PDB file of C-alpha atoms in Angstrom:
ATOM      1  CA  MET A   1      -0.140  -0.199   0.532  1.00 80.00           C
ATOM      2  CA  LYS A   2       1.650   3.533  -1.198  1.00 91.00           C
ATOM      3  CA  PHE A   3       0.336   6.680   0.964  1.00 95.00           C
ATOM      4  CA  ASN A   4      -0.030  10.431  -0.688  1.00 95.00           C
ATOM      5  CA  ILE A   5       1.143  11.878   2.585  1.00 95.00           C
ATOM      6  CA  VAL A   6       2.452  10.186   5.429  1.00 94.00           C
ATOM      7  CA  LEU A   7       3.014  12.380   8.908  1.00 94.00           C
ATOM      8  CA  GLY A   8       4.787  10.597  12.059  1.00 90.00           C
ATOM      9  CA  ASN A   9       7.314  11.104  14.696  1.00 88.00           C
ATOM     10  CA  PRO A  10       8.212   7.711  15.938  1.00 85.00           C
ATOM     11  CA  PRO A  11      10.494   6.315  18.228  1.00 80.00           C
ATOM     12  CA  PHE A  12      13.653   7.461  18.761  1.00 73.00           C
ATOM     13  CA  GLY A  13      15.125   4.315  20.791  1.00 70.00           C
ATOM     14  CA  SER A  14      17.716   1.571  20.062  1.00 65.00           C
ATOM     15  CA  ASP A  15      16.178  -0.951  17.345  1.00 59.00           C
ATOM     16  CA  PRO A  16      19.405  -4.126  17.305  1.00 59.00           C
ATOM     17  CA  ARG A  17      18.995  -4.251  13.650  1.00 57.00           C
ATOM     18  CA  HIS A  18      21.222  -3.083  11.375  1.00 51.00           C
ATOM     19  CA  ASN A  19      22.069  -2.114   7.813  1.00 48.00           C
ATOM     20  CA  THR A  20      24.861  -3.790   4.946  1.00 46.00           C
ATOM     21  CA  SER A  21      26.997  -1.684   5.057  1.00 44.00           C
ATOM     22  CA  GLY A  22      26.749  -2.192   9.390  1.00 43.00           C
ATOM     23  CA  GLU A  23      25.276   0.955  10.181  1.00 47.00           C
ATOM     24  CA  SER A  24      23.603   0.469  13.892  1.00 48.00           C
ATOM     25  CA  PHE A  25      20.327   1.791  13.330  1.00 57.00           C
ATOM     26  CA  GLY A  26      17.761   3.426  16.179  1.00 70.00           C
ATOM     27  CA  LEU A  27      14.226   2.774  15.958  1.00 79.00           C
ATOM     28  CA  GLY A  28      13.951   6.645  14.634  1.00 79.00           C
ATOM     29  CA  LYS A  29      15.417   5.667  11.675  1.00 80.00           C
ATOM     30  CA  SER A  30      13.963   2.803  11.265  1.00 83.00           C
ATOM     31  CA  PHE A  31      10.725   4.124  10.810  1.00 87.00           C
ATOM     32  CA  MET A  32      11.611   6.839   8.768  1.00 87.00           C
ATOM     33  CA  TYR A  33      12.676   4.503   5.268  1.00 88.00           C
ATOM     34  CA  LYS A  34       9.263   2.396   6.109  1.00 90.00           C
ATOM     35  CA  MET A  35       7.662   6.575   5.785  1.00 91.00           C
ATOM     36  CA  ILE A  36       9.615   6.754   2.771  1.00 92.00           C
ATOM     37  CA  ASP A  37       9.169   3.996   0.701  1.00 92.00           C
ATOM     38  CA  TRP A  38       4.988   4.506   1.617  1.00 93.00           C
ATOM     39  CA  THR A  39       5.014   6.819   0.446  1.00 94.00           C
ATOM     40  CA  THR A  40       5.072   8.445  -3.070  1.00 94.00           C
ATOM     41  CA  ASP A  41       4.202  13.030  -2.680  1.00 95.00           C
ATOM     42  CA  HIS A  42       5.042  14.254   1.185  1.00 95.00           C
ATOM     43  CA  VAL A  43       6.837  13.133   4.417  1.00 95.00           C
ATOM     44  CA  ALA A  44       7.186  15.195   7.034  1.00 95.00           C
ATOM     45  CA  THR A  45       8.669  14.014  10.644  1.00 92.00           C
ATOM     46  CA  VAL A  46       9.210  14.626  14.030  1.00 91.00           C
ATOM     47  CA  LEU A  47      13.512  13.431  14.136  1.00 86.00           C
ATOM     48  CA  PRO A  48      16.078  14.653  15.683  1.00 84.00           C
ATOM     49  CA  TYR A  49      19.840  15.559  14.246  1.00 81.00           C
ATOM     50  CA  GLY A  50      21.791  13.210  15.229  1.00 74.00           C
ATOM     51  CA  GLU A  51      23.687   9.857  14.224  1.00 64.00           C
ATOM     52  CA  LYS A  52      20.883   7.276  15.257  1.00 66.00           C
ATOM     53  CA  THR A  53      18.836   8.812  12.231  1.00 74.00           C
ATOM     54  CA  TYR A  54      21.248  11.323  10.779  1.00 75.00           C
ATOM     55  CA  SER A  55      23.381   9.561  10.319  1.00 72.00           C
ATOM     56  CA  ARG A  56      25.947  11.008   6.797  1.00 70.00           C
ATOM     57  CA  VAL A  57      24.606   7.278   5.498  1.00 77.00           C
ATOM     58  CA  ALA A  58      20.989   7.896   6.530  1.00 80.00           C
ATOM     59  CA  LYS A  59      21.546  11.792   5.392  1.00 80.00           C
ATOM     60  CA  GLU A  60      23.131  10.840   1.765  1.00 83.00           C
ATOM     61  CA  HIS A  61      19.147   8.196   1.733  1.00 86.00           C
ATOM     62  CA  TYR A  62      17.353  10.493   2.362  1.00 89.00           C
ATOM     63  CA  ARG A  63      18.864  13.132  -0.181  1.00 88.00           C
ATOM     64  CA  SER A  64      18.046  10.676  -2.554  1.00 90.00           C
ATOM     65  CA  LYS A  65      14.222   9.675  -1.777  1.00 92.00           C
ATOM     66  CA  GLY A  66      13.428  13.320  -1.791  1.00 93.00           C
ATOM     67  CA  LEU A  67      14.742  15.484   1.381  1.00 93.00           C
ATOM     68  CA  TYR A  68      15.351  19.080   0.703  1.00 92.00           C
ATOM     69  CA  TYR A  69      14.367  21.206   3.665  1.00 92.00           C
ATOM     70  CA  ILE A  70      15.235  20.266   7.438  1.00 91.00           C
ATOM     71  CA  ALA A  71      13.829  22.957  10.097  1.00 93.00           C
ATOM     72  CA  ASP A  72      14.626  23.618  13.717  1.00 89.00           C
ATOM     73  CA  ALA A  73      12.142  22.400  16.041  1.00 90.00           C
ATOM     74  CA  ARG A  74      14.657  22.807  18.812  1.00 84.00           C
ATOM     75  CA  ASP A  75      11.759  25.997  20.499  1.00 88.00           C
ATOM     76  CA  ALA A  76       8.529  23.654  19.771  1.00 88.00           C
ATOM     77  CA  PHE A  77      10.419  21.561  22.000  1.00 85.00           C
ATOM     78  CA  PRO A  78      11.868  23.069  24.781  1.00 82.00           C
ATOM     79  CA  ASP A  79      11.700  20.309  27.591  1.00 82.00           C
ATOM     80  CA  ILE A  80      13.361  17.598  25.778  1.00 76.00           C
ATOM     81  CA  PHE A  81      16.588  16.334  25.963  1.00 69.00           C
ATOM     82  CA  ALA A  82      17.210  15.200  21.310  1.00 72.00           C
ATOM     83  CA  GLN A  83      18.362  18.488  19.657  1.00 80.00           C
ATOM     84  CA  THR A  84      14.549  18.211  17.666  1.00 88.00           C
ATOM     85  CA  SER A  85      14.029  18.768  13.674  1.00 90.00           C
ATOM     86  CA  VAL A  86      11.272  18.076  10.907  1.00 93.00           C
ATOM     87  CA  LEU A  87      12.523  16.380   8.326  1.00 93.00           C
ATOM     88  CA  TYR A  88      10.574  17.672   5.104  1.00 95.00           C
ATOM     89  CA  PHE A  89      10.434  15.455   1.798  1.00 95.00           C
ATOM     90  CA  ASP A  90       9.647  15.226  -2.337  1.00 95.00           C
ATOM     91  CA  ARG A  91       9.370  11.637  -3.022  1.00 93.00           C
ATOM     92  CA  LYS A  92       9.037  13.302  -7.067  1.00 89.00           C
ATOM     93  CA  THR A  93      12.316  15.475  -7.369  1.00 86.00           C
ATOM     94  CA  LYS A  94      16.488  13.700  -5.345  1.00 80.00           C
ATOM     95  CA  ASN A  95      17.745  16.896  -4.341  1.00 74.00           C
ATOM     96  CA  GLN A  96      21.623  17.968  -5.116  1.00 73.00           C
ATOM     97  CA  THR A  97      21.400  20.159  -1.613  1.00 80.00           C
ATOM     98  CA  ILE A  98      19.262  20.230   1.235  1.00 85.00           C
ATOM     99  CA  VAL A  99      18.249  23.938   3.337  1.00 87.00           C
ATOM    100  CA  ASP A 100      19.352  22.938   6.934  1.00 84.00           C
ATOM    101  CA  GLU A 101      18.773  25.102   8.886  1.00 86.00           C
ATOM    102  CA  MET A 102      20.069  22.686  12.437  1.00 82.00           C
ATOM    103  CA  ILE A 103      23.403  24.393  10.654  1.00 78.00           C
ATOM    104  CA  GLY A 104      22.796  26.670   8.515  1.00 74.00           C
ATOM    105  CA  ASP A 105      24.353  27.018   5.621  1.00 72.00           C
ATOM    106  CA  VAL A 106      29.163  26.662   6.852  1.00 76.00           C
ATOM    107  CA  GLU A 107      30.662  24.783   4.653  1.00 80.00           C
ATOM    108  CA  VAL A 108      33.219  22.614   5.503  1.00 85.00           C
ATOM    109  CA  PRO A 109      37.120  23.441   4.616  1.00 91.00           C
ATOM    110  CA  SER A 110      39.149  20.872   3.082  1.00 91.00           C
ATOM    111  CA  GLU A 111      41.560  21.381   6.102  1.00 95.00           C
ATOM    112  CA  ASN A 112      39.455  20.800   9.422  1.00 96.00           C
ATOM    113  CA  MET A 113      40.544  19.975  12.833  1.00 97.00           C
ATOM    114  CA  SER A 114      38.087  16.165  12.623  1.00 94.00           C
ATOM    115  CA  PRO A 115      41.390  14.298  12.418  1.00 95.00           C
ATOM    116  CA  LEU A 116      42.896  15.049  15.239  1.00 97.00           C
ATOM    117  CA  PHE A 117      40.141  14.303  17.847  1.00 96.00           C
ATOM    118  CA  SER A 118      39.459  11.331  19.026  1.00 93.00           C
ATOM    119  CA  THR A 119      37.296   9.784  22.045  1.00 86.00           C
ATOM    120  CA  GLY A 120      36.840   6.052  24.263  1.00 68.00           C
ATOM    121  CA  THR A 121      39.992   6.342  24.681  1.00 77.00           C
ATOM    122  CA  GLY A 122      39.639   3.928  27.807  1.00 81.00           C
ATOM    123  CA  THR A 123      37.955   1.398  29.341  1.00 86.00           C
ATOM    124  CA  GLY A 124      34.962   2.555  31.038  1.00 86.00           C
ATOM    125  CA  ARG A 125      35.895   3.792  34.843  1.00 91.00           C
ATOM    126  CA  GLY A 126      33.139   2.259  36.405  1.00 91.00           C
ATOM    127  CA  LEU A 127      35.816  -0.910  36.549  1.00 91.00           C
ATOM    128  CA  TRP A 128      39.177   0.891  37.492  1.00 95.00           C
ATOM    129  CA  GLU A 129      37.764   4.411  39.316  1.00 95.00           C
ATOM    130  CA  HIS A 130      37.728   2.488  43.019  1.00 96.00           C
ATOM    131  CA  LEU A 131      40.946   1.322  42.801  1.00 96.00           C
ATOM    132  CA  LEU A 132      42.932   4.218  42.570  1.00 97.00           C
ATOM    133  CA  LYS A 133      43.904   6.732  45.054  1.00 97.00           C
ATOM    134  CA  GLU A 134      44.986  10.413  46.758  1.00 96.00           C
ATOM    135  CA  GLU A 135      48.279  10.229  45.060  1.00 96.00           C
ATOM    136  CA  GLY A 136      50.122   7.339  43.755  1.00 96.00           C
ATOM    137  CA  LYS A 137      52.890   7.024  41.262  1.00 96.00           C
ATOM    138  CA  HIS A 138      51.040   7.513  38.073  1.00 97.00           C
ATOM    139  CA  GLU A 139      48.447   9.971  37.532  1.00 97.00           C
ATOM    140  CA  VAL A 140      44.323   8.851  36.228  1.00 96.00           C
ATOM    141  CA  MET A 141      42.428  11.480  34.029  1.00 95.00           C
ATOM    142  CA  ILE A 142      39.086  11.004  35.035  1.00 94.00           C
ATOM    143  CA  THR A 143      37.762  13.950  33.506  1.00 93.00           C
ATOM    144  CA  VAL A 144      39.364  16.910  32.504  1.00 94.00           C
ATOM    145  CA  ARG A 145      37.889  18.134  36.136  1.00 92.00           C
ATOM    146  CA  LYS A 146      38.988  14.872  37.974  1.00 94.00           C
ATOM    147  CA  SER A 147      43.096  13.125  38.795  1.00 96.00           C
ATOM    148  CA  LEU A 148      42.997   9.746  41.292  1.00 97.00           C
ATOM    149  CA  TYR A 149      46.936   7.760  41.645  1.00 97.00           C
ATOM    150  CA  THR A 150      48.164   4.959  40.847  1.00 97.00           C
ATOM    151  CA  ASP A 151      51.719   2.790  41.618  1.00 97.00           C
ATOM    152  CA  ASP A 152      49.849  -0.915  40.211  1.00 96.00           C
ATOM    153  CA  ASP A 153      50.992  -0.681  36.799  1.00 95.00           C
ATOM    154  CA  GLU A 154      47.693  -4.158  36.603  1.00 96.00           C
ATOM    155  CA  VAL A 155      45.525  -0.694  37.055  1.00 96.00           C
ATOM    156  CA  LEU A 156      46.186   0.706  34.707  1.00 95.00           C
ATOM    157  CA  ARG A 157      46.561  -1.818  32.074  1.00 95.00           C
ATOM    158  CA  LEU A 158      43.258  -1.847  33.682  1.00 94.00           C
ATOM    159  CA  VAL A 159      42.244   1.659  32.548  1.00 95.00           C
ATOM    160  CA  ASP A 160      43.706   0.854  28.873  1.00 94.00           C
ATOM    161  CA  ASP A 161      44.415   3.775  27.244  1.00 95.00           C
ATOM    162  CA  LYS A 162      44.716   4.271  23.665  1.00 92.00           C
ATOM    163  CA  SER A 163      46.589   7.466  23.153  1.00 94.00           C
ATOM    164  CA  LYS A 164      49.127   7.093  26.287  1.00 94.00           C
ATOM    165  CA  GLY A 165      52.599   8.026  24.887  1.00 95.00           C
ATOM    166  CA  LYS A 166      51.733  10.931  23.648  1.00 96.00           C
ATOM    167  CA  TRP A 167      51.023  14.191  23.757  1.00 98.00           C
ATOM    168  CA  ARG A 168      46.539  15.674  23.491  1.00 97.00           C
ATOM    169  CA  ILE A 169      44.528  17.909  25.132  1.00 97.00           C
ATOM    170  CA  ALA A 170      42.017  16.882  27.252  1.00 96.00           C
ATOM    171  CA  MET A 171      38.127  17.642  27.462  1.00 95.00           C
ATOM    172  CA  ASN A 172      35.543  16.093  28.545  1.00 93.00           C
ATOM    173  CA  HIS A 173      32.930  14.168  26.333  1.00 90.00           C
ATOM    174  CA  ILE A 174      30.148  16.113  26.744  1.00 89.00           C
ATOM    175  CA  ALA A 175      30.677  20.320  27.545  1.00 90.00           C
ATOM    176  CA  GLY A 176      28.363  23.329  26.345  1.00 84.00           C
ATOM    177  CA  GLU A 177      26.122  23.681  22.942  1.00 78.00           C
ATOM    178  CA  ARG A 178      27.891  26.722  21.927  1.00 82.00           C
ATOM    179  CA  ASP A 179      31.954  25.455  23.518  1.00 91.00           C
ATOM    180  CA  LEU A 180      34.112  22.014  23.004  1.00 95.00           C
ATOM    181  CA  GLY A 181      34.233  22.923  27.252  1.00 94.00           C
ATOM    182  CA  LYS A 182      37.866  22.966  29.436  1.00 95.00           C
ATOM    183  CA  MET A 183      40.601  21.917  28.051  1.00 96.00           C
ATOM    184  CA  GLN A 184      44.240  21.152  29.144  1.00 96.00           C
ATOM    185  CA  VAL A 185      47.432  19.924  27.762  1.00 97.00           C
ATOM    186  CA  VAL A 186      48.161  16.415  28.965  1.00 97.00           C
ATOM    187  CA  ASP A 187      51.762  14.661  29.473  1.00 95.00           C
ATOM    188  CA  PRO A 188      52.415  11.062  27.735  1.00 97.00           C
ATOM    189  CA  LYS A 189      52.810  10.066  30.759  1.00 96.00           C
ATOM    190  CA  CYS A 190      48.851  10.748  31.789  1.00 96.00           C
ATOM    191  CA  THR A 191      46.508   8.028  31.492  1.00 96.00           C
ATOM    192  CA  LEU A 192      42.545   8.766  30.347  1.00 95.00           C
ATOM    193  CA  GLY A 193      39.889   7.152  30.487  1.00 93.00           C
ATOM    194  CA  LYS A 194      37.390   6.633  28.619  1.00 91.00           C
ATOM    195  CA  SER A 195      35.208   9.977  29.738  1.00 90.00           C
ATOM    196  CA  VAL A 196      37.509  12.276  27.826  1.00 93.00           C
ATOM    197  CA  ASP A 197      37.927  13.528  24.368  1.00 95.00           C
ATOM    198  CA  ILE A 198      41.237  14.440  23.304  1.00 96.00           C
ATOM    199  CA  MET A 199      42.755  16.203  20.387  1.00 97.00           C
ATOM    200  CA  ILE A 200      45.637  14.208  19.753  1.00 97.00           C
ATOM    201  CA  CYS A 201      48.926  15.873  19.230  1.00 97.00           C
ATOM    202  CA  HIS A 202      52.925  15.383  18.213  1.00 95.00           C
ATOM    203  CA  SER A 203      54.328  18.203  20.506  1.00 97.00           C
ATOM    204  CA  GLN A 204      54.196  19.929  23.799  1.00 98.00           C
ATOM    205  CA  GLU A 205      54.350  22.970  21.625  1.00 97.00           C
ATOM    206  CA  HIS A 206      51.534  21.633  19.150  1.00 97.00           C
ATOM    207  CA  ALA A 207      49.521  20.945  22.019  1.00 98.00           C
ATOM    208  CA  GLU A 208      49.289  24.120  23.393  1.00 97.00           C
ATOM    209  CA  ALA A 209      48.737  26.217  19.998  1.00 97.00           C
ATOM    210  CA  VAL A 210      45.801  23.510  19.361  1.00 98.00           C
ATOM    211  CA  MET A 211      44.852  24.527  22.235  1.00 97.00           C
ATOM    212  CA  GLU A 212      45.320  28.624  22.048  1.00 97.00           C
ATOM    213  CA  TYR A 213      42.924  28.155  18.702  1.00 97.00           C
ATOM    214  CA  LEU A 214      40.053  26.408  20.066  1.00 97.00           C
ATOM    215  CA  GLN A 215      39.658  28.706  22.861  1.00 95.00           C
ATOM    216  CA  THR A 216      39.916  31.852  20.587  1.00 95.00           C
ATOM    217  CA  ASP A 217      36.199  33.476  19.641  1.00 94.00           C
ATOM    218  CA  GLU A 218      36.924  32.580  15.620  1.00 94.00           C
ATOM    219  CA  VAL A 219      36.240  29.143  16.840  1.00 95.00           C
ATOM    220  CA  ALA A 220      33.472  30.606  18.751  1.00 93.00           C
ATOM    221  CA  GLU A 221      31.764  31.361  16.334  1.00 90.00           C
ATOM    222  CA  ILE A 222      31.356  28.597  14.735  1.00 92.00           C
ATOM    223  CA  LEU A 223      30.708  26.584  17.028  1.00 91.00           C
ATOM    224  CA  ASP A 224      27.651  27.927  17.753  1.00 86.00           C
ATOM    225  CA  LYS A 225      26.341  27.790  14.568  1.00 82.00           C
ATOM    226  CA  VAL A 226      27.098  23.871  14.357  1.00 84.00           C
ATOM    227  CA  LYS A 227      26.936  22.513  17.514  1.00 84.00           C
ATOM    228  CA  ILE A 228      23.263  21.650  18.808  1.00 73.00           C
ATOM    229  CA  GLY A 229      23.686  19.771  21.156  1.00 74.00           C
ATOM    230  CA  ILE A 230      26.068  19.231  24.284  1.00 83.00           C
ATOM    231  CA  THR A 231      28.420  15.808  23.121  1.00 86.00           C
ATOM    232  CA  ASN A 232      32.345  16.856  22.062  1.00 91.00           C
ATOM    233  CA  SER A 233      32.667  14.999  18.089  1.00 89.00           C
ATOM    234  CA  ALA A 234      35.387  15.009  14.670  1.00 89.00           C
ATOM    235  CA  LYS A 235      31.144  15.712  13.247  1.00 84.00           C
ATOM    236  CA  ILE A 236      31.307  18.941  15.120  1.00 89.00           C
ATOM    237  CA  LEU A 237      34.684  19.770  14.359  1.00 94.00           C
ATOM    238  CA  LYS A 238      35.231  18.874  11.313  1.00 90.00           C
ATOM    239  CA  TYR A 239      33.626  22.465  10.207  1.00 91.00           C
ATOM    240  CA  VAL A 240      36.385  24.622  12.166  1.00 95.00           C
ATOM    241  CA  PRO A 241      39.641  25.435   9.479  1.00 96.00           C
ATOM    242  CA  ARG A 242      42.660  23.794  10.206  1.00 97.00           C
ATOM    243  CA  PRO A 243      45.435  26.515  10.181  1.00 95.00           C
ATOM    244  CA  SER A 244      48.583  26.406   8.466  1.00 92.00           C
ATOM    245  CA  HIS A 245      50.407  26.307  11.225  1.00 88.00           C
ATOM    246  CA  ILE A 246      48.523  23.625  13.106  1.00 92.00           C
TER     247      ILE A 246
END
């Protein structure tokens, strides 16, 4: 059965199914794909603007199925944690561009800061935080504002910080909606837990230059346009140009 128009507000929870590329689906995305298949003319639906419903793969699929406009609906849902949008489709048209109110017309520069970004540097803090002490020879950074210590090399192996040995800028995974939050340069000896995201640098001087740049008004103005949630990510940093000295 085909419908001329479908209006929807699908559920947004997790869906364990995967598509052929291995991309994890949220229920919102699964519903969206069905709504598109069932419709001959127009689709309009409320969706959170995030990876579970609007990833890179999903965006290309939506565009090929007629997505032409994404409205910013955050003011209509002030008590909802998700960054709410409304997607509009014309099923008879394949659009080359999408008008996107969520981030506007900000372009992705060819040289940007996203390649320096990394997340998930080790195992979850629940496995090892209780083993740490107020003093010790090895610092373990739990969040940017909280560090504890250990003398036990086995604890460091349990933390499993894959970035250790490199100069890094540490930042919390969750920050403000328009900034990257508190940052600090971290030396190669410090062990970082999974709650800390990082910018990987090749020297102390490089790390200090990167951090100084990320705290400039220029970067703040870009983040004000493109950071639509409280999470730091490579997806956000791809809009920040990478200066030649960095």
